[in-house]
Short mmCIF file of C-alpha atoms in Angstrom, two decimals:
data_model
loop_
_atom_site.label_atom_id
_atom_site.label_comp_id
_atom_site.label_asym_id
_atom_site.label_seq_id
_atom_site.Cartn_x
_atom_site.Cartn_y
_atom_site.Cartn_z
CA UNK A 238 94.69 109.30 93.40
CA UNK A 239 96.25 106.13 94.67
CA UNK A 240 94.89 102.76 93.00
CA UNK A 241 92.42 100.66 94.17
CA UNK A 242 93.05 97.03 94.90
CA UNK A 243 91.46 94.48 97.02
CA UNK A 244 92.17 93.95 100.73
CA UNK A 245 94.14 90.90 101.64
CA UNK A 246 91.50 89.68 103.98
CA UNK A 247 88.43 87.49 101.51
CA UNK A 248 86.79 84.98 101.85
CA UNK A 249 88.17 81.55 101.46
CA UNK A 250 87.50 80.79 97.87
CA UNK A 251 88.91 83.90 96.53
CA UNK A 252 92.42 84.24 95.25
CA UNK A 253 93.66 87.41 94.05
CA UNK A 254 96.05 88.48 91.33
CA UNK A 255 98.05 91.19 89.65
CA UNK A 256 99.16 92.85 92.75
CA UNK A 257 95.32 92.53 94.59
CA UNK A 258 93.38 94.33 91.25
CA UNK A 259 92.07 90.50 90.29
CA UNK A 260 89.98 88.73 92.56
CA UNK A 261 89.04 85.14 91.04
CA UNK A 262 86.95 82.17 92.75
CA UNK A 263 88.79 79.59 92.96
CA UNK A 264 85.91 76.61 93.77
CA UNK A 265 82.46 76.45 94.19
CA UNK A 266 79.73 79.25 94.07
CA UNK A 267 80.39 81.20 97.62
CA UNK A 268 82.64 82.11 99.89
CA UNK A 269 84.26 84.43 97.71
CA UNK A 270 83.35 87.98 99.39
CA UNK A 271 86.31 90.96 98.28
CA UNK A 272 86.64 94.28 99.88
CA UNK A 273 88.03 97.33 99.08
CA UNK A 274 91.49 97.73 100.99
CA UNK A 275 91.26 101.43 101.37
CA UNK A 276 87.69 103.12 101.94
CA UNK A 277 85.66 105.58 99.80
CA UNK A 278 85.18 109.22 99.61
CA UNK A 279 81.58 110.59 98.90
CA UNK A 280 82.14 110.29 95.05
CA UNK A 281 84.78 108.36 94.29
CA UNK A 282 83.78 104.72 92.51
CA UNK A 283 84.80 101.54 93.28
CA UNK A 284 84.68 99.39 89.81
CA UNK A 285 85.21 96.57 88.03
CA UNK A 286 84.75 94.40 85.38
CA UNK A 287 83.67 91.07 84.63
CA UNK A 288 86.33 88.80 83.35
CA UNK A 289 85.67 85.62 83.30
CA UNK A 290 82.44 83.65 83.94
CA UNK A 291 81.10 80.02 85.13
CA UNK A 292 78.32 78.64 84.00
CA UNK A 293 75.86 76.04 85.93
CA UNK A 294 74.95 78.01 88.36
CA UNK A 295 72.13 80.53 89.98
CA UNK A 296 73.13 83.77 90.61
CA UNK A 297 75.39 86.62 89.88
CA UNK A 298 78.16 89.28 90.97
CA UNK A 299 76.79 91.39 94.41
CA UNK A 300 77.94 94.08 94.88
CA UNK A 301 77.51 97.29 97.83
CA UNK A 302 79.17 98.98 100.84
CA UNK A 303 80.19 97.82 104.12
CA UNK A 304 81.42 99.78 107.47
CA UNK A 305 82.58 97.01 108.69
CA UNK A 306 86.28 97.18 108.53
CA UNK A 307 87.87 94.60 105.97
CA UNK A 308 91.05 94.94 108.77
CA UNK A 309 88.88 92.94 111.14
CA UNK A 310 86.92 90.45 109.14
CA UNK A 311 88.88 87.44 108.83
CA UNK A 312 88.74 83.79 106.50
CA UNK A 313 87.37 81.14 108.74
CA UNK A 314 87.14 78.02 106.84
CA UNK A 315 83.59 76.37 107.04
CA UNK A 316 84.30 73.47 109.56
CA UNK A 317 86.69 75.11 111.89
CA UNK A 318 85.90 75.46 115.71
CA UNK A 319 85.69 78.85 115.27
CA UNK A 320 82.94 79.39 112.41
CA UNK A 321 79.89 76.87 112.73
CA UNK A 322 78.34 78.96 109.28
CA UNK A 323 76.89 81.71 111.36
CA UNK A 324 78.82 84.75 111.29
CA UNK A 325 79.72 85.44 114.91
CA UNK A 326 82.03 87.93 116.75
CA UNK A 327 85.06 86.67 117.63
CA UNK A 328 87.44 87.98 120.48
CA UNK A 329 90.96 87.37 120.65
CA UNK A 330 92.48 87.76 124.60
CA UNK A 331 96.19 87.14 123.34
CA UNK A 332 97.96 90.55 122.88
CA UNK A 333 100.11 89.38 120.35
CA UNK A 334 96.87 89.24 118.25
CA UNK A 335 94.99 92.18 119.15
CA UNK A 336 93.68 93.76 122.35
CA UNK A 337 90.73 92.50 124.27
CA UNK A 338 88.60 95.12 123.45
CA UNK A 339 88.56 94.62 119.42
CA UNK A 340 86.08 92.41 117.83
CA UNK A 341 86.95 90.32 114.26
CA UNK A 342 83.82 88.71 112.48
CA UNK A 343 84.31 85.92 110.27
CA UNK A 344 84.17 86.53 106.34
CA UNK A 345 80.49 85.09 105.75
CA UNK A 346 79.79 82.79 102.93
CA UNK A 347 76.97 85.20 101.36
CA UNK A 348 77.26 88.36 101.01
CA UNK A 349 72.98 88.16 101.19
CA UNK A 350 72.10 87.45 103.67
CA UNK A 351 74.73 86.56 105.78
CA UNK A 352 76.59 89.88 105.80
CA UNK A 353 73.54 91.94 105.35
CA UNK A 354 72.05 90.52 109.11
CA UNK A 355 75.30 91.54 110.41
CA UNK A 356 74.02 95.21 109.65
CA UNK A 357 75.91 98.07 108.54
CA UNK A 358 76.50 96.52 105.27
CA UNK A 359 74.35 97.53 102.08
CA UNK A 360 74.35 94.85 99.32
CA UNK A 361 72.93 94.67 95.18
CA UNK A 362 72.27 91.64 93.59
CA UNK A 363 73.22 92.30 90.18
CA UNK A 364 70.97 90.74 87.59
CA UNK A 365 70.72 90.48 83.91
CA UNK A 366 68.45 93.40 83.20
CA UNK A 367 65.60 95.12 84.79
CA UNK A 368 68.32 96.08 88.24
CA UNK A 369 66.75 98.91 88.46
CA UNK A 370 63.39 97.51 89.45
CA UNK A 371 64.49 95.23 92.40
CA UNK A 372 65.21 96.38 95.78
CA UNK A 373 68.98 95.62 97.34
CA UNK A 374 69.25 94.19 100.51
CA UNK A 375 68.93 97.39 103.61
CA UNK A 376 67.21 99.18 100.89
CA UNK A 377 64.03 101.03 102.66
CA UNK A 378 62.54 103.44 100.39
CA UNK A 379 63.62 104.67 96.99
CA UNK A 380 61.84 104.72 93.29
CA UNK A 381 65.49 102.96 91.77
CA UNK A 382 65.21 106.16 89.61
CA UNK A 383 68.56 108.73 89.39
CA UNK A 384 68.80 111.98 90.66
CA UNK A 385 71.05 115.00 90.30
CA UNK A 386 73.91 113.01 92.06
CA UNK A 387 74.51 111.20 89.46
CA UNK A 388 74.16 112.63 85.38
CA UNK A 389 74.23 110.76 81.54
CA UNK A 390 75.28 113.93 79.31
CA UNK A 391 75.97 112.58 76.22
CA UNK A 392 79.50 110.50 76.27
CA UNK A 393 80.33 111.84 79.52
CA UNK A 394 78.80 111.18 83.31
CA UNK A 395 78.61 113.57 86.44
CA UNK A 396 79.20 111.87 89.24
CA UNK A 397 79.17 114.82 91.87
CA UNK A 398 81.22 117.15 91.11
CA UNK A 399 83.59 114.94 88.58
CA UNK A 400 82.94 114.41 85.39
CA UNK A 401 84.16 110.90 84.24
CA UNK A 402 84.38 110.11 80.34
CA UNK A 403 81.74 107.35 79.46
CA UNK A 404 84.77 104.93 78.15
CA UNK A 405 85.27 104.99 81.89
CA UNK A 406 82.34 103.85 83.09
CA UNK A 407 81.86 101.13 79.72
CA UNK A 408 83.86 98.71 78.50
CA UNK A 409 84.57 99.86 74.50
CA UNK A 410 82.96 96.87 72.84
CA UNK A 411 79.48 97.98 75.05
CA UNK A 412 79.70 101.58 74.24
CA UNK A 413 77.97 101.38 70.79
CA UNK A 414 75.12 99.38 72.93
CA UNK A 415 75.19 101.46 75.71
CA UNK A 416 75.09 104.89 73.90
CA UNK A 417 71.84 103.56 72.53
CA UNK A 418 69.53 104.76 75.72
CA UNK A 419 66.60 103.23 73.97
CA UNK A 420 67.48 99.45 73.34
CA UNK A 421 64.96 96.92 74.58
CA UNK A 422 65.90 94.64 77.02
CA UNK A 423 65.08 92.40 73.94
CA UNK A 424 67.66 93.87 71.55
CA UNK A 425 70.06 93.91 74.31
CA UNK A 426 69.71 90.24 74.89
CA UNK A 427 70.00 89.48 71.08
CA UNK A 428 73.42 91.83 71.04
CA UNK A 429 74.19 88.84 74.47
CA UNK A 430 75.56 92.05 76.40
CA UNK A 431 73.59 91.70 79.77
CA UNK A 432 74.77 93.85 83.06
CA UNK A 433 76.16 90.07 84.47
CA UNK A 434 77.92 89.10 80.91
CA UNK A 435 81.84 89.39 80.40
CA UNK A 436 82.98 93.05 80.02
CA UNK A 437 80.18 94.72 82.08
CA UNK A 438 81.49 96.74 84.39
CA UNK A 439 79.78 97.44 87.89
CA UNK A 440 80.47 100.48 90.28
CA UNK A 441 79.28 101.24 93.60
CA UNK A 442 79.54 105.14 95.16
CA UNK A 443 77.89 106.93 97.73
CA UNK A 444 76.77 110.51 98.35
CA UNK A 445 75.68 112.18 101.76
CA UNK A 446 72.77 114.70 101.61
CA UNK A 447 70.92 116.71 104.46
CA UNK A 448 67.21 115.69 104.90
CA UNK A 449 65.13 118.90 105.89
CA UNK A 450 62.52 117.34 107.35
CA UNK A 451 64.61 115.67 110.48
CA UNK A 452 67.93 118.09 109.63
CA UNK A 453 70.01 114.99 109.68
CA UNK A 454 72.25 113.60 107.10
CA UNK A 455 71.59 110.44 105.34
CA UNK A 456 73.74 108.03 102.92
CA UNK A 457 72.91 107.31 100.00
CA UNK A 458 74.62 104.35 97.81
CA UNK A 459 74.31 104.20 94.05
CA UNK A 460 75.43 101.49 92.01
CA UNK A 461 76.35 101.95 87.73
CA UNK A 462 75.93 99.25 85.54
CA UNK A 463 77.62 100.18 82.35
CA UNK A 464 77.54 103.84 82.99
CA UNK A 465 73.85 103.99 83.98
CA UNK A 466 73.02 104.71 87.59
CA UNK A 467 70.55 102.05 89.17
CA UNK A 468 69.31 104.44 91.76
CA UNK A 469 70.10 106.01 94.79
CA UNK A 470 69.06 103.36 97.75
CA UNK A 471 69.26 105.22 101.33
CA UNK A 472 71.47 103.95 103.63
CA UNK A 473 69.43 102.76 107.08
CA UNK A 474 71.60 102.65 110.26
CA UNK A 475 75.04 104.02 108.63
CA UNK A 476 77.48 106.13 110.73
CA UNK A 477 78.57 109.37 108.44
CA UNK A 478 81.77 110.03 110.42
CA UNK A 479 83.05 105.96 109.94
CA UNK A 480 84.47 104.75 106.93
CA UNK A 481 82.75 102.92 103.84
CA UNK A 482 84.89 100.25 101.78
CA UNK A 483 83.47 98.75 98.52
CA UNK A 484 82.17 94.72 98.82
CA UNK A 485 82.33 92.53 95.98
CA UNK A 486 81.02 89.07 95.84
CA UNK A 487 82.04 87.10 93.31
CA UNK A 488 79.20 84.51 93.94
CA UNK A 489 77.31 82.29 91.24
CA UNK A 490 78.02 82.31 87.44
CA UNK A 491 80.59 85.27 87.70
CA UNK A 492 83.78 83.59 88.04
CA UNK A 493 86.83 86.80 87.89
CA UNK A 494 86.55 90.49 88.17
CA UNK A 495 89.39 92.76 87.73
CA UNK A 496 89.28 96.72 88.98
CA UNK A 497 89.03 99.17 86.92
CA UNK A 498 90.74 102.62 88.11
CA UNK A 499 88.34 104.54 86.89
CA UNK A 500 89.71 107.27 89.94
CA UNK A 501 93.42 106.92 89.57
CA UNK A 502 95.40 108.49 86.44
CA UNK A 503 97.76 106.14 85.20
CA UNK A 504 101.50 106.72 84.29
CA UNK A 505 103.21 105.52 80.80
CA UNK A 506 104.58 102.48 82.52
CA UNK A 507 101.43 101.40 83.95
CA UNK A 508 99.63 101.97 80.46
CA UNK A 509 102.25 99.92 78.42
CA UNK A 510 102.21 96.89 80.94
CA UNK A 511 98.25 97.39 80.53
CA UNK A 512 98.57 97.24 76.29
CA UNK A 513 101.25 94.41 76.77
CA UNK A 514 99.07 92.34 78.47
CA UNK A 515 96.03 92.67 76.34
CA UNK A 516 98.48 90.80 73.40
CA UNK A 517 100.68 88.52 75.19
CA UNK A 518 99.17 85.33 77.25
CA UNK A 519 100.67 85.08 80.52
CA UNK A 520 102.92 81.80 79.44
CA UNK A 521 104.60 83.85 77.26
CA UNK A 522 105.76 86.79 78.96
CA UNK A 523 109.32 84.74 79.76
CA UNK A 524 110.06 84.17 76.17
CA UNK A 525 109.56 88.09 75.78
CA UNK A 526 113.43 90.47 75.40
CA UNK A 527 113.23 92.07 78.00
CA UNK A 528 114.74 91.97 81.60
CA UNK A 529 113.99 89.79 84.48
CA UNK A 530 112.50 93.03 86.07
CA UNK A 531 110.22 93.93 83.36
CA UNK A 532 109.07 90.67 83.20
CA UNK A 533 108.03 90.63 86.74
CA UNK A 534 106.64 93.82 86.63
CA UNK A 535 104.13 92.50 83.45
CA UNK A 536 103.28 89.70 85.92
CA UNK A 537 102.34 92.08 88.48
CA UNK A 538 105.35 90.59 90.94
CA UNK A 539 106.74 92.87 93.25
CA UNK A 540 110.36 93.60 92.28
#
């Protein structure tokens, strides 16, 4: 499968890096909402990991589904004549823009509640523990229990009909935590390895089921925190035959996120540029052998 990387279209604080997989705030605590620059298939998991944080302030990553597409939101800087801090449709009458008839929406500030009152867009606040116990914004019903969609056997997970190996799904230095299904939430906060702390890793995916009571189909969306599933959280007011891209707001103390392919198999290259940069700091990747073409391709520069 193709790799997953952030659409160029974000909200005004974000900046993004190595080739759109980084998205980092660059000021502030808001305007920093990502999407997903291709949409998702029943199944397939958009992820990533915590990199960096910022403390001082309230709040955490968010994280959920939008059919709004990320093609026609667009950055309006807070201020402008065209965005008075209330998301609003915008129509552009010049062709060499768009035609009449298509809408843009300005990229929010929030996430919640800003895009959620747009509608059509399904949104988790990701907290330190207990995320299974609070209700996401558009959530109606729901017991924030898993299902069959989604299955822990041992170190690997079932996520419809792929199996995924836990190390996907975990960052390695949570495994040893994570395998251990019956830590307290007080034992996890002495280990300091909460679902918001560096090296979490947060997924949102979505299944489509038939309800036999009104023979419709609903959506479901399902968010993992470290390989556990948070619950399934129907879907109110979603289209099944339009597209669903992945929304992530880095808003509050989380500060960088970087995607993690957990769908796409890598090649050698793209595993050796991954090992490379784990040991060598960006600064020194020009004092490194190697040709001016390598080098670029370690700094994720287009050739």
């Amino acid at each position: 499968m193709p790799m997953f990387r952030f659409h160029k279209n974000h909200g005004v604080n974000v900046k993004l890096l190595h080739d759109r997989q980084v998205a980092r705030r660059s000021n502030s605590f808001a305007n920093a909402i990502t999407f997903s620059q291709t949409k998702l298939q029943p199944g397939e998991i958009f992820m990533v990991e915590i990199e960096e944080q910022e403390f001082g302030w309230s709040g955490h990553l968010r994280c959920g589904l939008t059919q709004h597409r990320p093609s026609r939101m667009v950055p309006i800087r807070v201020g402008s004549t065209m965005y008075d801090g209330v998301p609003q449709l915008i129509e552009f009458s010049s062709e060499s823009q768009q035609t009449q008839d298509e809408r843009y929406i300005p990229i929010p500030q929030y996430s919640m509640p800003d895009l959620t009152n747009l509608g059509k867009a399904w949104i988790f606040a990701v907290t330190k523990y207990r995320n299974k116990e609070q209700s996401p914004a558009g959530r109606s019903e729901g017991t924030g229990e898993s299902d069959a969609f989604i299955e822990r056997c041992g170190n690997v997970v079932r996520i419809g009909r792929n199996v995924l190996p836990l190390h996907f799904l975990v960052s390695p230095d949570l495994i040893p935590i994570v395998v251990d299904c019956n830590s307290s939430d007080d034992e996890l906060a002495s280990q300091k390895m909460f679902a918001t702390s560096v090296g979490s890793r947060i997924g949102v995916t979505y299944d489509i089921r038939d309800n036999l009571e009104t023979m419709e189909k609903e959506c479901f969306m399902h968010l993992l925190i470290n390989g556990e599933d948070q619950g399934a959280t129907r879907m109110d007011g979603a289209e099944i035959d339009q597209p669903f891209y992945a929304t992530v707001d880095v808003y509050g103390t989380s500060k960088q996120v970087r995607i993690v392919q957990v769908n796409h198999l890598p090649s050698l290259q793209e595993s050796c540029r991954v090992a490379l940069r784990a040991q060598i700091p960006d600064k020194e990747i020009n004092s490194l052998p190697l040709p001016s073409r390598l080098k670029r391709y370690l700094r994720y520069e287009k050739p």
